[in-house]
Amino acid sequence: MSGIGFEILARDGMARLGRLSTAHGIIDTPAFMPVGTAATVKAMTPEAVAATGARIVLGNTYHLMLRPGAERIAALGGLHPFMNWPYAILTDSGGFQVMSLATLRKISEEGVEFRSHLDGSRHLLTPERSVEIQRLLGADITMAFDECTPYPAEREAVEASMELSMRWAERSRHAFVPRPGHGVFGIVQGGVHADLRQRSAARLVDIGFDGYAIGGLAIGEGQDTTFAMVDATAPALPENRPRYLMGVGKPADLVGAVRRGIDIFDCVLPTRSGRTAQAFTREGTLNLRNARHADDPAPLDPECRCPACAGFSRAYLHHLTKSGEILASMLLTAHNLTYYADLMAALRTAIAEGRLADFAFGGAAP
Ligand SMILES: [Zn+2]
């Protein structure tokens, strides 16, 4: 097998039911990827992540190149054995974090020069180096190196940034070493301008990638604009390749984007919320810190199959969060990732059965 495989099994409107084949297994799509920034999905063992149903996680080039270092991970056999995760891994290119975390950034045609937010050390990240780091990590899916355009920004600035990202995309594609079961995705940029998004998509399709991501959204533009950009972009992407909406989102965002033809998602929301006492349930979002849960013997979500719902009451989870216990983060993260995995599974079933139009998940229509 060359590259990564993608097979579409059923359609419902623009939505697709698919199977993504990688060197580390098959992912049923639409799929949600838990975020494992520093080679760990925070508060979760790999077994617990797999038990939620996840078969792909996201790793971060920026964090891992600074600590513990890509060459060190490669010498230890790559990210899969390092973090003991046998399934697929997608790595981001570092473009987003270098803009949001690093200091003293200097962007040039060559790449981004920056200082580490950890120790102030100086680094240069280029499309070639980003792709090399992702190969050293052993990523099943490599992301092209791009510039994360600030929002809001003037149209001319967005256009120049998008054009730079497209030149970097071409260099990223060229630097990628083809291996069986491994692929590289291009990233559509263009801010909130439909015509720039379409020009970016056309340019990436010309270069030719294994899959296509839509980047630079869900950074404050609002759901209507996010959806409008997906509406403008998805039809410009090849029908037979996976589409990944980066950094999105809330349950309702996922449902809306699946309806618009998106196959893959990632977001810190379920894991970060799990560490801040927020739980996603079929009846809406709960804050476990709230005193109304103190005497409640009911589980978080009676329809949920996760360890938190199988064995514990809302009262106990409230107690753990109020006491600052580590188990609160573990249980609520497991619950939230299970909720996201089950939401995606329900979407897949709805597409297979052609009833996405009246999709509901439990009591709520997310
Ligand atoms: Zn649960």
mmCIF file of C-alpha atoms and ligand atoms in Angstrom:
data_model
loop_
_atom_site.group_PDB
_atom_site.id
_atom_site.type_symbol
_atom_site.label_atom_id
_atom_site.label_comp_id
_atom_site.label_asym_id
_atom_site.label_seq_id
_atom_site.Cartn_x
_atom_site.Cartn_y
_atom_site.Cartn_z
ATOM 1 C CA MET A 1 0.000 0.000 0.000
ATOM 2 C CA SER A 2 1.316 3.380 -0.969
ATOM 3 C CA GLY A 3 0.221 6.482 0.893
ATOM 4 C CA ILE A 4 -2.902 6.173 3.016
ATOM 5 C CA GLY A 5 -6.097 4.621 1.775
ATOM 6 C CA PHE A 6 -9.510 6.254 1.896
ATOM 7 C CA GLU A 7 -12.686 4.505 0.896
ATOM 8 C CA ILE A 8 -16.161 6.058 0.949
ATOM 9 C CA LEU A 9 -18.783 3.506 1.981
ATOM 10 C CA ALA A 10 -21.943 5.619 2.083
ATOM 11 C CA ARG A 11 -23.153 9.190 1.618
ATOM 12 C CA ASP A 12 -25.979 11.259 3.022
ATOM 13 C CA GLY A 13 -26.136 14.655 1.338
ATOM 14 C CA MET A 14 -22.599 16.057 1.522
ATOM 15 C CA ALA A 15 -21.727 13.775 4.473
ATOM 16 C CA ARG A 16 -19.547 10.722 3.934
ATOM 17 C CA LEU A 17 -19.076 7.455 5.807
ATOM 18 C CA GLY A 18 -15.482 6.386 5.201
ATOM 19 C CA ARG A 19 -12.551 4.169 6.118
ATOM 20 C CA LEU A 20 -9.075 5.618 6.414
ATOM 21 C CA SER A 21 -6.265 3.026 6.178
ATOM 22 C CA THR A 22 -2.884 3.814 7.744
ATOM 23 C CA ALA A 23 0.241 1.906 8.735
ATOM 24 C CA HIS A 24 -1.252 1.694 12.235
ATOM 25 C CA GLY A 25 -4.742 0.567 11.474
ATOM 26 C CA ILE A 26 -8.071 1.605 10.068
ATOM 27 C CA ILE A 27 -10.053 4.625 11.225
ATOM 28 C CA ASP A 28 -13.791 4.765 10.612
ATOM 29 C CA THR A 29 -14.811 8.271 9.587
ATOM 30 C CA PRO A 30 -16.228 10.735 10.474
ATOM 31 C CA ALA A 31 -13.735 10.473 13.357
ATOM 32 C CA PHE A 32 -12.593 12.612 16.252
ATOM 33 C CA MET A 33 -8.885 12.643 17.211
ATOM 34 C CA PRO A 34 -8.058 13.174 20.902
ATOM 35 C CA VAL A 35 -5.207 15.651 21.328
ATOM 36 C CA GLY A 36 -1.993 14.173 22.757
ATOM 37 C CA THR A 37 0.158 17.295 22.786
ATOM 38 C CA ALA A 38 3.243 16.093 24.660
ATOM 39 C CA ALA A 39 3.050 12.423 23.603
ATOM 40 C CA THR A 40 0.222 11.824 26.066
ATOM 41 C CA VAL A 41 -3.507 12.444 26.076
ATOM 42 C CA LYS A 42 -3.527 14.245 29.414
ATOM 43 C CA ALA A 43 -4.847 12.218 32.381
ATOM 44 C CA MET A 44 -5.329 9.100 30.227
ATOM 45 C CA THR A 45 -3.372 5.866 29.779
ATOM 46 C CA PRO A 46 -3.162 4.692 26.142
ATOM 47 C CA GLU A 47 -5.435 1.764 27.094
ATOM 48 C CA ALA A 48 -8.027 4.221 28.430
ATOM 49 C CA VAL A 49 -7.829 6.289 25.232
ATOM 50 C CA ALA A 50 -8.334 3.169 23.098
ATOM 51 C CA ALA A 51 -11.247 2.086 25.308
ATOM 52 C CA THR A 52 -13.120 5.270 24.342
ATOM 53 C CA GLY A 53 -13.036 3.998 20.752
ATOM 54 C CA ALA A 54 -10.359 6.398 19.450
ATOM 55 C CA ARG A 55 -8.078 4.854 16.823
ATOM 56 C CA ILE A 56 -6.028 7.957 16.014
ATOM 57 C CA VAL A 57 -4.539 10.680 18.202
ATOM 58 C CA LEU A 58 -2.825 13.956 17.423
ATOM 59 C CA GLY A 59 0.749 14.759 18.457
ATOM 60 C CA ASN A 60 2.424 18.174 18.437
ATOM 61 C CA THR A 61 5.615 18.819 16.459
ATOM 62 C CA TYR A 62 6.380 22.081 18.273
ATOM 63 C CA HIS A 63 6.165 20.593 21.783
ATOM 64 C CA LEU A 64 7.972 17.350 20.941
ATOM 65 C CA MET A 65 10.841 19.013 19.014
ATOM 66 C CA LEU A 66 11.587 21.133 22.085
ATOM 67 C CA ARG A 67 11.043 18.373 24.631
ATOM 68 C CA PRO A 68 12.174 15.589 24.527
ATOM 69 C CA GLY A 69 13.446 16.189 20.951
ATOM 70 C CA ALA A 70 12.555 14.486 17.675
ATOM 71 C CA GLU A 71 15.958 12.773 17.264
ATOM 72 C CA ARG A 72 15.680 11.321 20.779
ATOM 73 C CA ILE A 73 12.195 9.935 20.070
ATOM 74 C CA ALA A 74 13.449 8.486 16.751
ATOM 75 C CA ALA A 75 16.368 6.774 18.532
ATOM 76 C CA LEU A 76 13.837 5.239 20.917
ATOM 77 C CA GLY A 77 11.883 3.779 17.991
ATOM 78 C CA GLY A 78 9.464 6.634 17.240
ATOM 79 C CA LEU A 79 6.390 8.074 18.875
ATOM 80 C CA HIS A 80 4.289 4.883 18.727
ATOM 81 C CA PRO A 81 6.511 2.784 21.033
ATOM 82 C CA PHE A 82 7.611 5.875 23.005
ATOM 83 C CA MET A 83 4.051 6.617 24.125
ATOM 84 C CA ASN A 84 2.904 2.978 23.835
ATOM 85 C CA TRP A 85 0.106 3.844 21.394
ATOM 86 C CA PRO A 86 -0.334 1.109 18.754
ATOM 87 C CA TYR A 87 -2.875 2.940 16.586
ATOM 88 C CA ALA A 88 -2.533 5.818 14.150
ATOM 89 C CA ILE A 89 -0.921 9.176 14.926
ATOM 90 C CA LEU A 90 -1.336 12.462 13.064
ATOM 91 C CA THR A 91 1.172 15.171 13.899
ATOM 92 C CA ASP A 92 0.573 18.841 13.364
ATOM 93 C CA SER A 93 3.334 20.816 11.676
ATOM 94 C CA GLY A 94 4.182 23.173 14.530
ATOM 95 C CA GLY A 95 2.940 26.194 12.588
ATOM 96 C CA PHE A 96 0.071 26.924 14.967
ATOM 97 C CA GLN A 97 2.030 26.542 18.228
ATOM 98 C CA VAL A 98 5.033 28.494 17.002
ATOM 99 C CA MET A 99 2.657 31.411 16.484
ATOM 100 C CA SER A 100 0.775 31.003 19.760
ATOM 101 C CA LEU A 101 3.529 29.927 22.185
ATOM 102 C CA ALA A 102 7.030 30.805 20.985
ATOM 103 C CA THR A 103 8.582 34.221 21.570
ATOM 104 C CA LEU A 104 10.610 36.524 19.301
ATOM 105 C CA ARG A 105 9.254 34.987 16.127
ATOM 106 C CA LYS A 106 10.760 36.064 12.834
ATOM 107 C CA ILE A 107 8.870 34.878 9.772
ATOM 108 C CA SER A 108 10.706 34.797 6.435
ATOM 109 C CA GLU A 109 10.336 32.932 3.158
ATOM 110 C CA GLU A 110 12.680 30.322 4.626
ATOM 111 C CA GLY A 111 10.533 29.578 7.707
ATOM 112 C CA VAL A 112 10.022 30.747 11.282
ATOM 113 C CA GLU A 113 12.879 31.578 13.620
ATOM 114 C CA PHE A 114 11.807 31.592 17.253
ATOM 115 C CA ARG A 115 12.774 31.147 20.865
ATOM 116 C CA SER A 116 11.436 28.220 22.876
ATOM 117 C CA HIS A 117 8.798 29.118 25.480
ATOM 118 C CA LEU A 118 10.488 26.552 27.757
ATOM 119 C CA ASP A 119 14.114 27.739 27.948
ATOM 120 C CA GLY A 120 14.544 30.584 25.453
ATOM 121 C CA SER A 121 16.693 28.456 23.117
ATOM 122 C CA ARG A 122 16.777 29.540 19.469
ATOM 123 C CA HIS A 123 15.242 27.368 16.720
ATOM 124 C CA LEU A 124 14.413 27.534 13.015
ATOM 125 C CA LEU A 125 11.357 25.703 11.780
ATOM 126 C CA THR A 126 11.067 25.368 8.011
ATOM 127 C CA PRO A 127 8.710 23.245 5.896
ATOM 128 C CA GLU A 128 11.600 20.799 5.330
ATOM 129 C CA ARG A 129 12.501 20.574 9.029
ATOM 130 C CA SER A 130 8.851 20.230 10.110
ATOM 131 C CA VAL A 131 8.305 17.320 7.713
ATOM 132 C CA GLU A 132 11.611 15.748 8.826
ATOM 133 C CA ILE A 133 10.570 16.010 12.495
ATOM 134 C CA GLN A 134 7.223 14.389 11.708
ATOM 135 C CA ARG A 135 9.065 11.539 9.928
ATOM 136 C CA LEU A 136 11.400 11.122 12.928
ATOM 137 C CA LEU A 137 8.329 10.933 15.167
ATOM 138 C CA GLY A 138 6.883 8.244 12.882
ATOM 139 C CA ALA A 139 3.594 10.050 12.162
ATOM 140 C CA ASP A 140 1.134 8.117 10.018
ATOM 141 C CA ILE A 141 -0.212 11.446 8.811
ATOM 142 C CA THR A 142 2.151 14.399 8.368
ATOM 143 C CA MET A 143 0.767 17.932 8.106
ATOM 144 C CA ALA A 144 2.225 20.524 5.749
ATOM 145 C CA PHE A 145 3.962 23.433 7.517
ATOM 146 C CA ASP A 146 1.814 26.550 7.335
ATOM 147 C CA GLU A 147 1.525 30.004 8.791
ATOM 148 C CA CYS A 148 -1.407 30.441 11.117
ATOM 149 C CA THR A 149 -2.951 33.701 9.931
ATOM 150 C CA PRO A 150 -3.988 35.923 12.834
ATOM 151 C CA TYR A 151 -7.689 36.760 13.176
ATOM 152 C CA PRO A 152 -8.933 39.377 12.620
ATOM 153 C CA ALA A 153 -6.565 40.631 9.901
ATOM 154 C CA GLU A 154 -6.744 42.817 6.803
ATOM 155 C CA ARG A 155 -7.563 40.951 3.594
ATOM 156 C CA GLU A 156 -4.161 41.785 2.041
ATOM 157 C CA ALA A 157 -2.382 40.317 5.076
ATOM 158 C CA VAL A 158 -4.553 37.184 4.935
ATOM 159 C CA GLU A 159 -3.860 36.803 1.219
ATOM 160 C CA ALA A 160 -0.085 37.209 1.612
ATOM 161 C CA SER A 161 -0.084 34.747 4.515
ATOM 162 C CA MET A 162 -2.114 32.216 2.499
ATOM 163 C CA GLU A 163 0.232 32.553 -0.487
ATOM 164 C CA LEU A 164 3.248 31.961 1.785
ATOM 165 C CA SER A 165 1.528 28.885 3.245
ATOM 166 C CA MET A 166 0.916 27.556 -0.285
ATOM 167 C CA ARG A 167 4.620 27.948 -1.165
ATOM 168 C CA TRP A 168 5.453 26.173 2.097
ATOM 169 C CA ALA A 169 2.876 23.476 1.244
ATOM 170 C CA GLU A 170 4.712 22.753 -2.002
ATOM 171 C CA ARG A 171 8.035 22.522 -0.136
ATOM 172 C CA SER A 172 6.399 20.283 2.511
ATOM 173 C CA ARG A 173 5.048 17.944 -0.184
ATOM 174 C CA HIS A 174 8.461 17.792 -1.817
ATOM 175 C CA ALA A 175 10.200 17.063 1.525
ATOM 176 C CA PHE A 176 7.803 14.238 2.407
ATOM 177 C CA VAL A 177 9.337 10.785 1.941
ATOM 178 C CA PRO A 178 6.612 8.409 0.679
ATOM 179 C CA ARG A 179 6.267 5.277 2.793
ATOM 180 C CA PRO A 180 3.567 2.580 2.767
ATOM 181 C CA GLY A 181 0.660 3.521 5.042
ATOM 182 C CA HIS A 182 1.908 7.078 5.563
ATOM 183 C CA GLY A 183 0.591 10.271 4.005
ATOM 184 C CA VAL A 184 0.869 14.041 3.988
ATOM 185 C CA PHE A 185 -2.037 16.497 4.159
ATOM 186 C CA GLY A 186 -2.121 20.042 2.781
ATOM 187 C CA ILE A 187 -3.848 22.812 4.760
ATOM 188 C CA VAL A 188 -6.281 25.282 3.187
ATOM 189 C CA GLN A 189 -5.857 28.835 4.513
ATOM 190 C CA GLY A 190 -7.459 32.130 3.517
ATOM 191 C CA GLY A 191 -9.093 33.442 6.683
ATOM 192 C CA VAL A 192 -12.776 34.282 6.352
ATOM 193 C CA HIS A 193 -12.602 35.015 2.606
ATOM 194 C CA ALA A 194 -14.353 32.380 0.486
ATOM 195 C CA ASP A 195 -12.452 33.266 -2.698
ATOM 196 C CA LEU A 196 -9.062 33.031 -0.950
ATOM 197 C CA ARG A 197 -10.099 29.677 0.551
ATOM 198 C CA GLN A 198 -11.037 28.405 -2.915
ATOM 199 C CA ARG A 199 -7.782 29.655 -4.450
ATOM 200 C CA SER A 200 -5.859 27.951 -1.639
ATOM 201 C CA ALA A 201 -7.771 24.685 -2.140
ATOM 202 C CA ALA A 202 -7.133 24.748 -5.909
ATOM 203 C CA ARG A 203 -3.420 25.327 -5.334
ATOM 204 C CA LEU A 204 -3.187 22.379 -2.921
ATOM 205 C CA VAL A 205 -5.101 20.096 -5.285
ATOM 206 C CA ASP A 206 -2.597 21.055 -8.025
ATOM 207 C CA ILE A 207 0.289 20.057 -5.751
ATOM 208 C CA GLY A 208 -1.540 16.840 -4.822
ATOM 209 C CA PHE A 209 -1.887 15.568 -1.245
ATOM 210 C CA ASP A 210 -3.124 12.376 0.435
ATOM 211 C CA GLY A 211 -5.718 14.433 2.310
ATOM 212 C CA TYR A 212 -6.790 18.040 2.798
ATOM 213 C CA ALA A 213 -7.214 20.034 5.986
ATOM 214 C CA ILE A 214 -9.060 23.288 6.540
ATOM 215 C CA GLY A 215 -6.966 25.363 8.950
ATOM 216 C CA GLY A 216 -7.159 28.742 10.589
ATOM 217 C CA LEU A 217 -10.799 28.461 11.698
ATOM 218 C CA ALA A 218 -12.481 28.287 15.121
ATOM 219 C CA ILE A 219 -10.234 31.096 16.330
ATOM 220 C CA GLY A 220 -12.991 33.552 17.163
ATOM 221 C CA GLU A 221 -14.858 34.039 13.873
ATOM 222 C CA GLY A 222 -18.064 32.346 15.114
ATOM 223 C CA GLN A 223 -19.838 29.168 14.034
ATOM 224 C CA ASP A 224 -21.769 30.742 11.126
ATOM 225 C CA THR A 225 -18.524 31.962 9.541
ATOM 226 C CA THR A 226 -16.768 28.636 10.216
ATOM 227 C CA PHE A 227 -19.590 26.819 8.437
ATOM 228 C CA ALA A 228 -19.602 29.352 5.575
ATOM 229 C CA MET A 229 -15.877 28.736 5.027
ATOM 230 C CA VAL A 230 -16.412 24.950 5.083
ATOM 231 C CA ASP A 231 -19.280 25.392 2.590
ATOM 232 C CA ALA A 232 -16.944 27.362 0.318
ATOM 233 C CA THR A 233 -14.001 24.971 0.662
ATOM 234 C CA ALA A 234 -15.254 21.372 0.833
ATOM 235 C CA PRO A 235 -16.655 21.285 -2.736
ATOM 236 C CA ALA A 236 -13.267 22.534 -4.020
ATOM 237 C CA LEU A 237 -11.498 19.486 -2.525
ATOM 238 C CA PRO A 238 -11.185 16.059 -4.198
ATOM 239 C CA GLU A 239 -14.179 13.861 -3.478
ATOM 240 C CA ASN A 240 -12.056 10.744 -2.911
ATOM 241 C CA ARG A 241 -9.632 12.156 -0.316
ATOM 242 C CA PRO A 242 -10.167 12.694 3.452
ATOM 243 C CA ARG A 243 -11.015 16.184 4.718
ATOM 244 C CA TYR A 244 -9.898 17.376 8.135
ATOM 245 C CA LEU A 245 -11.288 20.446 9.920
ATOM 246 C CA MET A 246 -8.543 21.492 12.328
ATOM 247 C CA GLY A 247 -9.225 22.504 15.934
ATOM 248 C CA VAL A 248 -13.011 22.084 15.799
ATOM 249 C CA GLY A 249 -14.888 21.882 18.097
ATOM 250 C CA LYS A 250 -18.051 21.740 20.164
ATOM 251 C CA PRO A 251 -20.461 18.824 19.569
ATOM 252 C CA ALA A 252 -22.777 21.028 17.467
ATOM 253 C CA ASP A 253 -19.781 22.186 15.356
ATOM 254 C CA LEU A 254 -18.892 18.562 14.607
ATOM 255 C CA VAL A 255 -22.437 17.671 13.545
ATOM 256 C CA GLY A 256 -22.675 20.737 11.289
ATOM 257 C CA ALA A 257 -19.270 20.109 9.724
ATOM 258 C CA VAL A 258 -19.993 16.411 9.101
ATOM 259 C CA ARG A 259 -23.145 17.515 7.272
ATOM 260 C CA ARG A 260 -20.856 19.727 5.144
ATOM 261 C CA GLY A 261 -18.554 16.868 4.124
ATOM 262 C CA ILE A 262 -15.813 16.853 6.800
ATOM 263 C CA ASP A 263 -14.317 13.489 7.822
ATOM 264 C CA ILE A 264 -11.769 14.165 10.608
ATOM 265 C CA PHE A 265 -11.615 16.510 13.599
ATOM 266 C CA ASP A 266 -9.393 17.354 16.542
ATOM 267 C CA CYS A 267 -9.975 19.680 19.480
ATOM 268 C CA VAL A 268 -8.671 20.134 23.012
ATOM 269 C CA LEU A 269 -12.222 20.759 24.238
ATOM 270 C CA PRO A 270 -13.155 17.280 25.589
ATOM 271 C CA THR A 271 -9.785 16.730 27.283
ATOM 272 C CA ARG A 272 -9.329 20.299 28.594
ATOM 273 C CA SER A 273 -12.929 20.353 29.825
ATOM 274 C CA GLY A 274 -12.311 17.057 31.591
ATOM 275 C CA ARG A 275 -9.618 18.763 33.658
ATOM 276 C CA THR A 276 -11.824 21.761 34.455
ATOM 277 C CA ALA A 277 -14.878 19.815 35.704
ATOM 278 C CA GLN A 278 -16.957 20.219 32.522
ATOM 279 C CA ALA A 279 -18.780 17.143 31.242
ATOM 280 C CA PHE A 280 -20.524 16.745 27.878
ATOM 281 C CA THR A 281 -23.696 14.676 28.230
ATOM 282 C CA ARG A 282 -26.665 13.769 26.069
ATOM 283 C CA GLU A 283 -28.611 16.366 28.090
ATOM 284 C CA GLY A 284 -26.071 19.157 27.565
ATOM 285 C CA THR A 285 -22.948 20.354 29.371
ATOM 286 C CA LEU A 286 -22.597 19.962 33.143
ATOM 287 C CA ASN A 287 -20.251 21.770 35.509
ATOM 288 C CA LEU A 288 -19.385 19.232 38.191
ATOM 289 C CA ARG A 289 -18.227 22.007 40.543
ATOM 290 C CA ASN A 290 -21.827 23.137 40.853
ATOM 291 C CA ALA A 291 -23.268 22.439 44.338
ATOM 292 C CA ARG A 292 -26.461 21.021 42.823
ATOM 293 C CA HIS A 293 -24.553 17.774 42.147
ATOM 294 C CA ALA A 294 -23.432 17.324 45.793
ATOM 295 C CA ASP A 295 -26.263 14.959 46.752
ATOM 296 C CA ASP A 296 -27.076 13.476 43.331
ATOM 297 C CA PRO A 297 -26.696 9.665 43.211
ATOM 298 C CA ALA A 298 -27.298 9.538 39.437
ATOM 299 C CA PRO A 299 -24.492 8.862 36.928
ATOM 300 C CA LEU A 300 -23.260 11.682 34.677
ATOM 301 C CA ASP A 301 -25.061 10.253 31.652
ATOM 302 C CA PRO A 302 -27.136 7.058 32.057
ATOM 303 C CA GLU A 303 -26.617 6.135 28.382
ATOM 304 C CA CYS A 304 -22.805 6.431 28.545
ATOM 305 C CA ARG A 305 -20.583 3.314 28.621
ATOM 306 C CA CYS A 306 -17.503 5.024 30.126
ATOM 307 C CA PRO A 307 -15.860 4.102 33.467
ATOM 308 C CA ALA A 308 -17.076 7.331 35.098
ATOM 309 C CA CYS A 309 -20.708 6.594 34.284
ATOM 310 C CA ALA A 310 -20.469 2.864 34.979
ATOM 311 C CA GLY A 311 -19.323 3.144 38.568
ATOM 312 C CA PHE A 312 -19.690 6.631 40.010
ATOM 313 C CA SER A 313 -22.363 9.134 40.991
ATOM 314 C CA ARG A 314 -22.494 12.831 40.154
ATOM 315 C CA ALA A 315 -22.139 13.403 43.917
ATOM 316 C CA TYR A 316 -18.816 11.526 43.986
ATOM 317 C CA LEU A 317 -17.489 13.283 40.857
ATOM 318 C CA HIS A 318 -18.503 16.621 42.446
ATOM 319 C CA HIS A 319 -16.587 15.637 45.590
ATOM 320 C CA LEU A 320 -13.477 14.711 43.562
ATOM 321 C CA THR A 321 -13.493 18.001 41.637
ATOM 322 C CA LYS A 322 -14.049 20.052 44.803
ATOM 323 C CA SER A 323 -11.163 18.182 46.455
ATOM 324 C CA GLY A 324 -8.827 18.689 43.488
ATOM 325 C CA GLU A 325 -8.322 14.940 43.132
ATOM 326 C CA ILE A 326 -6.427 13.642 40.071
ATOM 327 C CA LEU A 327 -9.110 10.972 39.608
ATOM 328 C CA ALA A 328 -11.592 13.726 38.705
ATOM 329 C CA SER A 329 -9.509 14.668 35.642
ATOM 330 C CA MET A 330 -9.057 11.007 34.702
ATOM 331 C CA LEU A 331 -12.740 10.091 34.931
ATOM 332 C CA LEU A 332 -14.109 13.259 33.327
ATOM 333 C CA THR A 333 -11.588 13.078 30.455
ATOM 334 C CA ALA A 334 -12.509 9.426 29.856
ATOM 335 C CA HIS A 335 -16.177 10.409 29.918
ATOM 336 C CA ASN A 336 -15.783 13.356 27.531
ATOM 337 C CA LEU A 337 -13.688 11.391 25.020
ATOM 338 C CA THR A 338 -16.242 8.554 25.173
ATOM 339 C CA TYR A 339 -19.017 11.099 24.537
ATOM 340 C CA TYR A 340 -17.154 12.443 21.483
ATOM 341 C CA ALA A 341 -16.386 8.915 20.198
ATOM 342 C CA ASP A 342 -20.027 7.856 20.633
ATOM 343 C CA LEU A 343 -21.252 11.056 18.968
ATOM 344 C CA MET A 344 -19.059 10.269 15.939
ATOM 345 C CA ALA A 345 -20.250 6.632 15.936
ATOM 346 C CA ALA A 346 -23.873 7.855 15.992
ATOM 347 C CA LEU A 347 -23.108 10.185 13.071
ATOM 348 C CA ARG A 348 -21.571 7.273 11.126
ATOM 349 C CA THR A 349 -24.695 5.173 11.753
ATOM 350 C CA ALA A 350 -26.938 8.072 10.702
ATOM 351 C CA ILE A 351 -25.002 8.492 7.423
ATOM 352 C CA ALA A 352 -25.142 4.737 6.752
ATOM 353 C CA GLU A 353 -28.903 4.781 7.301
ATOM 354 C CA GLY A 354 -29.477 8.030 5.374
ATOM 355 C CA ARG A 355 -31.081 9.856 8.314
ATOM 356 C CA LEU A 356 -28.561 12.598 9.072
ATOM 357 C CA ALA A 357 -31.191 15.278 8.375
ATOM 358 C CA ASP A 358 -33.000 14.568 11.658
ATOM 359 C CA PHE A 359 -29.908 13.559 13.636
ATOM 360 C CA ALA A 360 -30.264 13.597 17.418
ATOM 361 C CA PHE A 361 -27.890 12.274 20.067
ATOM 362 C CA GLY A 362 -29.796 11.146 23.158
ATOM 363 C CA GLY A 363 -32.208 13.829 24.349
ATOM 364 C CA ALA A 364 -30.480 16.680 22.535
ATOM 365 C CA ALA A 365 -29.878 17.578 18.899
ATOM 366 C CA PRO A 366 -26.280 18.866 19.262
HETATM 367 ZN ZN ZN B 1 -19.561 8.599 30.743
#
